[in-house]
GROMACS .gro file of C-alpha atoms in nm:
model
  185
    1THR     CA    1  -3.797  -5.794  -1.879
    2SER     CA    2  -3.614  -5.521  -1.902
    3ASP     CA    3  -3.321  -5.325  -1.800
    4SER     CA    4  -3.276  -4.985  -1.833
    5GLY     CA    5  -2.901  -5.022  -1.761
    6ARG     CA    6  -2.839  -4.606  -1.675
    7SER     CA    7  -3.076  -4.572  -1.387
    8ALA     CA    8  -3.171  -4.946  -1.268
    9GLN     CA    9  -3.090  -4.962  -0.854
   10THR     CA   10  -3.196  -5.329  -0.887
   11ASP     CA   11  -3.168  -5.650  -1.088
   12PRO     CA   12  -3.486  -5.643  -1.342
   13SER     CA   13  -3.787  -5.830  -1.200
   14ALA     CA   14  -3.855  -6.168  -1.219
   15PRO     CA   15  -4.202  -6.171  -1.224
   16TRP     CA   16  -4.245  -6.521  -1.339
   17ASN     CA   17  -4.457  -6.784  -1.164
   18ALA     CA   18  -4.588  -7.182  -1.149
   19SER     CA   19  -4.764  -7.148  -1.494
   20SER     CA   20  -4.457  -6.973  -1.711
   21THR     CA   21  -4.313  -7.129  -1.982
   22MET     CA   22  -4.060  -7.115  -2.221
   23LYS     CA   23  -4.093  -7.101  -2.607
   24ILE     CA   24  -3.832  -7.272  -2.833
   25THR     CA   25  -3.822  -7.193  -3.190
   26PRO     CA   26  -3.653  -7.541  -3.432
   27MET     CA   27  -3.448  -7.374  -3.708
   28ILE     CA   28  -3.404  -7.666  -3.992
   29PHE     CA   29  -3.098  -7.640  -4.247
   30ASP     CA   30  -3.306  -7.675  -4.575
   31GLY     CA   31  -2.942  -7.721  -4.788
   32THR     CA   32  -2.922  -7.345  -4.864
   33THR     CA   33  -3.068  -7.183  -4.533
   34TYR     CA   34  -3.192  -7.234  -4.183
   35GLN     CA   35  -3.617  -7.188  -4.160
   36PRO     CA   36  -3.793  -7.182  -3.898
   37ARG     CA   37  -3.970  -7.439  -3.804
   38PRO     CA   38  -4.299  -7.374  -3.507
   39ALA     CA   39  -4.231  -7.297  -3.138
   40VAL     CA   40  -4.195  -7.522  -2.885
   41ILE     CA   41  -4.341  -7.463  -2.560
   42VAL     CA   42  -4.194  -7.651  -2.283
   43ASP     CA   43  -4.295  -7.536  -1.868
   44SER     CA   44  -4.037  -7.365  -1.691
   45PRO     CA   45  -4.220  -7.288  -1.340
   46TYR     CA   46  -4.074  -6.960  -1.167
   47GLU     CA   47  -3.829  -6.892  -1.456
   48GLY     CA   48  -3.794  -6.618  -1.732
   49ASP     CA   49  -3.509  -6.430  -1.963
   50ALA     CA   50  -3.402  -6.792  -2.064
   51VAL     CA   51  -3.093  -6.758  -2.303
   52LEU     CA   52  -2.979  -7.080  -2.501
   53SER     CA   53  -2.632  -7.152  -2.515
   54PRO     CA   54  -2.397  -7.132  -2.829
   55SER     CA   55  -2.503  -7.509  -2.882
   56GLY     CA   56  -2.810  -7.498  -2.800
   57GLN     CA   57  -2.780  -7.796  -2.535
   58LEU     CA   58  -2.789  -7.601  -2.247
   59VAL     CA   59  -3.090  -7.303  -2.098
   60ALA     CA   60  -2.996  -7.101  -1.850
   61SER     CA   61  -3.293  -6.842  -1.731
   62ARG     CA   62  -3.364  -6.634  -1.430
   63LEU     CA   63  -3.555  -6.754  -1.142
   64ALA     CA   64  -3.791  -6.542  -0.966
   65GLY     CA   65  -3.883  -6.535  -0.597
   66PRO     CA   66  -4.076  -6.375  -0.360
   67GLU     CA   67  -4.250  -6.025  -0.462
   68GLY     CA   68  -4.074  -6.062  -0.842
   69ARG     CA   69  -3.701  -6.051  -0.708
   70SER     CA   70  -3.501  -6.280  -0.894
   71LEU     CA   71  -3.310  -6.526  -0.668
   72GLY     CA   72  -3.051  -6.656  -0.901
   73PHE     CA   73  -3.024  -6.873  -1.209
   74SER     CA   74  -3.106  -7.206  -1.320
   75VAL     CA   75  -2.899  -7.402  -1.598
   76ARG     CA   76  -3.079  -7.723  -1.748
   77ARG     CA   77  -3.020  -7.933  -2.030
   78VAL     CA   78  -3.196  -7.917  -2.391
   79ASN     CA   79  -3.326  -8.264  -2.506
   80ALA     CA   80  -3.375  -8.217  -2.909
   81THR     CA   81  -3.516  -8.487  -3.077
   82ARG     CA   82  -3.586  -8.463  -3.458
   83PHE     CA   83  -3.960  -8.520  -3.544
   84GLY     CA   84  -4.051  -8.509  -3.859
   85ASP     CA   85  -3.994  -8.159  -4.024
   86SER     CA   86  -3.918  -8.002  -3.614
   87TYR     CA   87  -3.823  -8.142  -3.321
   88ARG     CA   88  -3.971  -8.264  -2.983
   89ILE     CA   89  -3.815  -8.084  -2.704
   90THR     CA   90  -3.786  -8.109  -2.322
   91LEU     CA   91  -3.578  -7.959  -2.061
   92SER     CA   92  -3.363  -8.195  -1.799
   93ASP     CA   93  -3.402  -8.101  -1.420
   94PRO     CA   94  -3.231  -7.864  -1.301
   95LEU     CA   95  -2.831  -7.921  -1.380
   96ALA     CA   96  -2.708  -7.588  -1.196
   97THR     CA   97  -2.892  -7.338  -0.948
   98ILE     CA   98  -2.686  -7.057  -0.867
   99CYS     CA   99  -2.786  -6.847  -0.621
  100THR     CA  100  -2.656  -6.526  -0.750
  101PRO     CA  101  -2.910  -6.235  -0.825
  102GLY     CA  102  -2.803  -6.089  -1.176
  103ALA     CA  103  -2.953  -6.002  -1.469
  104LYS     CA  104  -3.010  -6.227  -1.818
  105VAL     CA  105  -2.658  -6.451  -1.818
  106SER     CA  106  -2.446  -6.510  -2.191
  107PHE     CA  107  -2.273  -6.827  -2.239
  108SER     CA  108  -1.895  -6.864  -2.307
  109PHE     CA  109  -1.816  -7.031  -2.689
  110ASP     CA  110  -1.706  -7.297  -2.534
  111GLU     CA  111  -1.996  -7.285  -2.257
  112ARG     CA  112  -1.768  -7.341  -1.941
  113PHE     CA  113  -1.828  -6.989  -1.843
  114MET     CA  114  -2.145  -6.760  -1.778
  115VAL     CA  115  -2.196  -6.396  -1.708
  116THR     CA  116  -2.443  -6.147  -1.594
  117HIS     CA  117  -2.438  -5.780  -1.420
  118HIS     CA  118  -2.529  -5.745  -1.086
  119HIS     CA  119  -2.674  -5.407  -1.016
  120ASP     CA  120  -2.671  -5.269  -0.609
  121GLY     CA  121  -2.797  -4.940  -0.577
  122SER     CA  122  -2.585  -4.694  -0.766
  123ARG     CA  123  -2.339  -4.891  -0.887
  124THR     CA  124  -2.326  -5.239  -1.121
  125ASN     CA  125  -2.072  -5.545  -1.143
  126LEU     CA  126  -2.013  -5.794  -1.359
  127VAL     CA  127  -2.000  -6.152  -1.229
  128LEU     CA  128  -1.860  -6.438  -1.345
  129PHE     CA  129  -1.946  -6.839  -1.303
  130ASP     CA  130  -1.760  -7.074  -1.382
  131LEU     CA  131  -1.999  -7.379  -1.422
  132LEU     CA  132  -1.718  -7.652  -1.440
  133ASP     CA  133  -1.595  -7.597  -1.032
  134GLY     CA  134  -1.967  -7.399  -0.952
  135SER     CA  135  -1.723  -7.052  -0.877
  136ALA     CA  136  -1.864  -6.713  -0.891
  137HIS     CA  137  -1.605  -6.459  -0.984
  138THR     CA  138  -1.674  -6.068  -0.933
  139LEU     CA  139  -1.479  -5.888  -1.229
  140THR     CA  140  -1.538  -5.541  -1.146
  141ASN     CA  141  -1.532  -5.292  -0.848
  142MET     CA  142  -1.745  -5.023  -1.004
  143PRO     CA  143  -1.725  -4.722  -0.756
  144GLU     CA  144  -2.059  -4.447  -0.697
  145ASN     CA  145  -2.231  -4.396  -0.976
  146MET     CA  146  -2.036  -4.634  -1.196
  147ARG     CA  147  -2.222  -4.922  -1.429
  148ALA     CA  148  -2.067  -5.250  -1.536
  149ILE     CA  149  -2.335  -5.342  -1.799
  150PHE     CA  150  -2.473  -5.627  -2.058
  151PRO     CA  151  -2.133  -5.863  -2.066
  152HIS     CA  152  -2.123  -6.036  -2.352
  153PHE     CA  153  -1.858  -6.323  -2.468
  154ARG     CA  154  -1.672  -6.315  -2.757
  155SER     CA  155  -1.570  -6.609  -2.971
  156ASP     CA  156  -1.197  -6.582  -2.849
  157GLY     CA  157  -1.331  -6.583  -2.473
  158TRP     CA  158  -1.281  -6.239  -2.376
  159ILE     CA  159  -1.579  -6.029  -2.221
  160TYR     CA  160  -1.729  -5.714  -2.370
  161PHE     CA  161  -1.924  -5.496  -2.146
  162LEU     CA  162  -2.065  -5.144  -2.142
  163VAL     CA  163  -1.889  -4.913  -1.903
  164MET     CA  164  -2.140  -4.628  -1.803
  165ASP     CA  165  -2.016  -4.306  -1.599
  166ASN     CA  166  -2.365  -4.195  -1.472
  167GLU     CA  167  -2.191  -3.859  -1.279
  168ASN     CA  168  -1.995  -3.731  -1.560
  169ASN     CA  169  -2.266  -3.903  -1.833
  170ARG     CA  170  -2.004  -4.057  -2.013
  171GLU     CA  171  -2.002  -4.430  -2.219
  172PHE     CA  172  -1.735  -4.617  -2.310
  173VAL     CA  173  -1.673  -4.982  -2.403
  174ALA     CA  174  -1.393  -5.207  -2.213
  175ALA     CA  175  -1.308  -5.568  -2.195
  176SER     CA  176  -1.197  -5.858  -1.938
  177ASP     CA  177  -1.030  -6.171  -2.002
  178ALA     CA  178  -1.074  -6.334  -1.682
  179ALA     CA  179  -1.253  -6.608  -1.774
  180LEU     CA  180  -0.976  -6.705  -1.995
  181GLU     CA  181  -0.734  -6.683  -1.713
  182LEU     CA  182  -0.965  -6.856  -1.490
  183ALA     CA  183  -0.941  -7.131  -1.750
  184GLY     CA  184  -0.535  -7.103  -1.731
  185ARG     CA  185  -0.527  -7.046  -2.131
   0.00000   0.00000   0.00000
């Protein structure tokens, strides 16, 4: 679902229900380029805003609760078996359920961490999840009318994100090495 970033007071809605699905498009390398194959639809009840990990072996999605509120995240293994010129795809039972609300996640390239932002009234903070030990870490402590939004992992482990100062109508990019610090690198 859409996240306005600047004016959001709460996390994006989570309108998914018992019949929700994910559409995964297999990409096959033909020796020169990757070619898309027909999409595979898999059941994902009460889950949406799915994000594949860099290896394509994990998928994280937001969990829907009552009245379209986001309850947290589900992490599943993507089981992909080559079948002719495409793949059969199934999802495992949840490997992890993270009971902290937020927006769409970004996986670290080593797939140990996920990061998201969480709207709380006129401020938005980043939350980092360590999938190795199950811990959650709030990375920012934004004052009123300030938002740390849309975090993204770089391949070197740094997290880049946008900071919006709504009071002074300014935006800038910031970075954090929190995942590297937690991993002891």
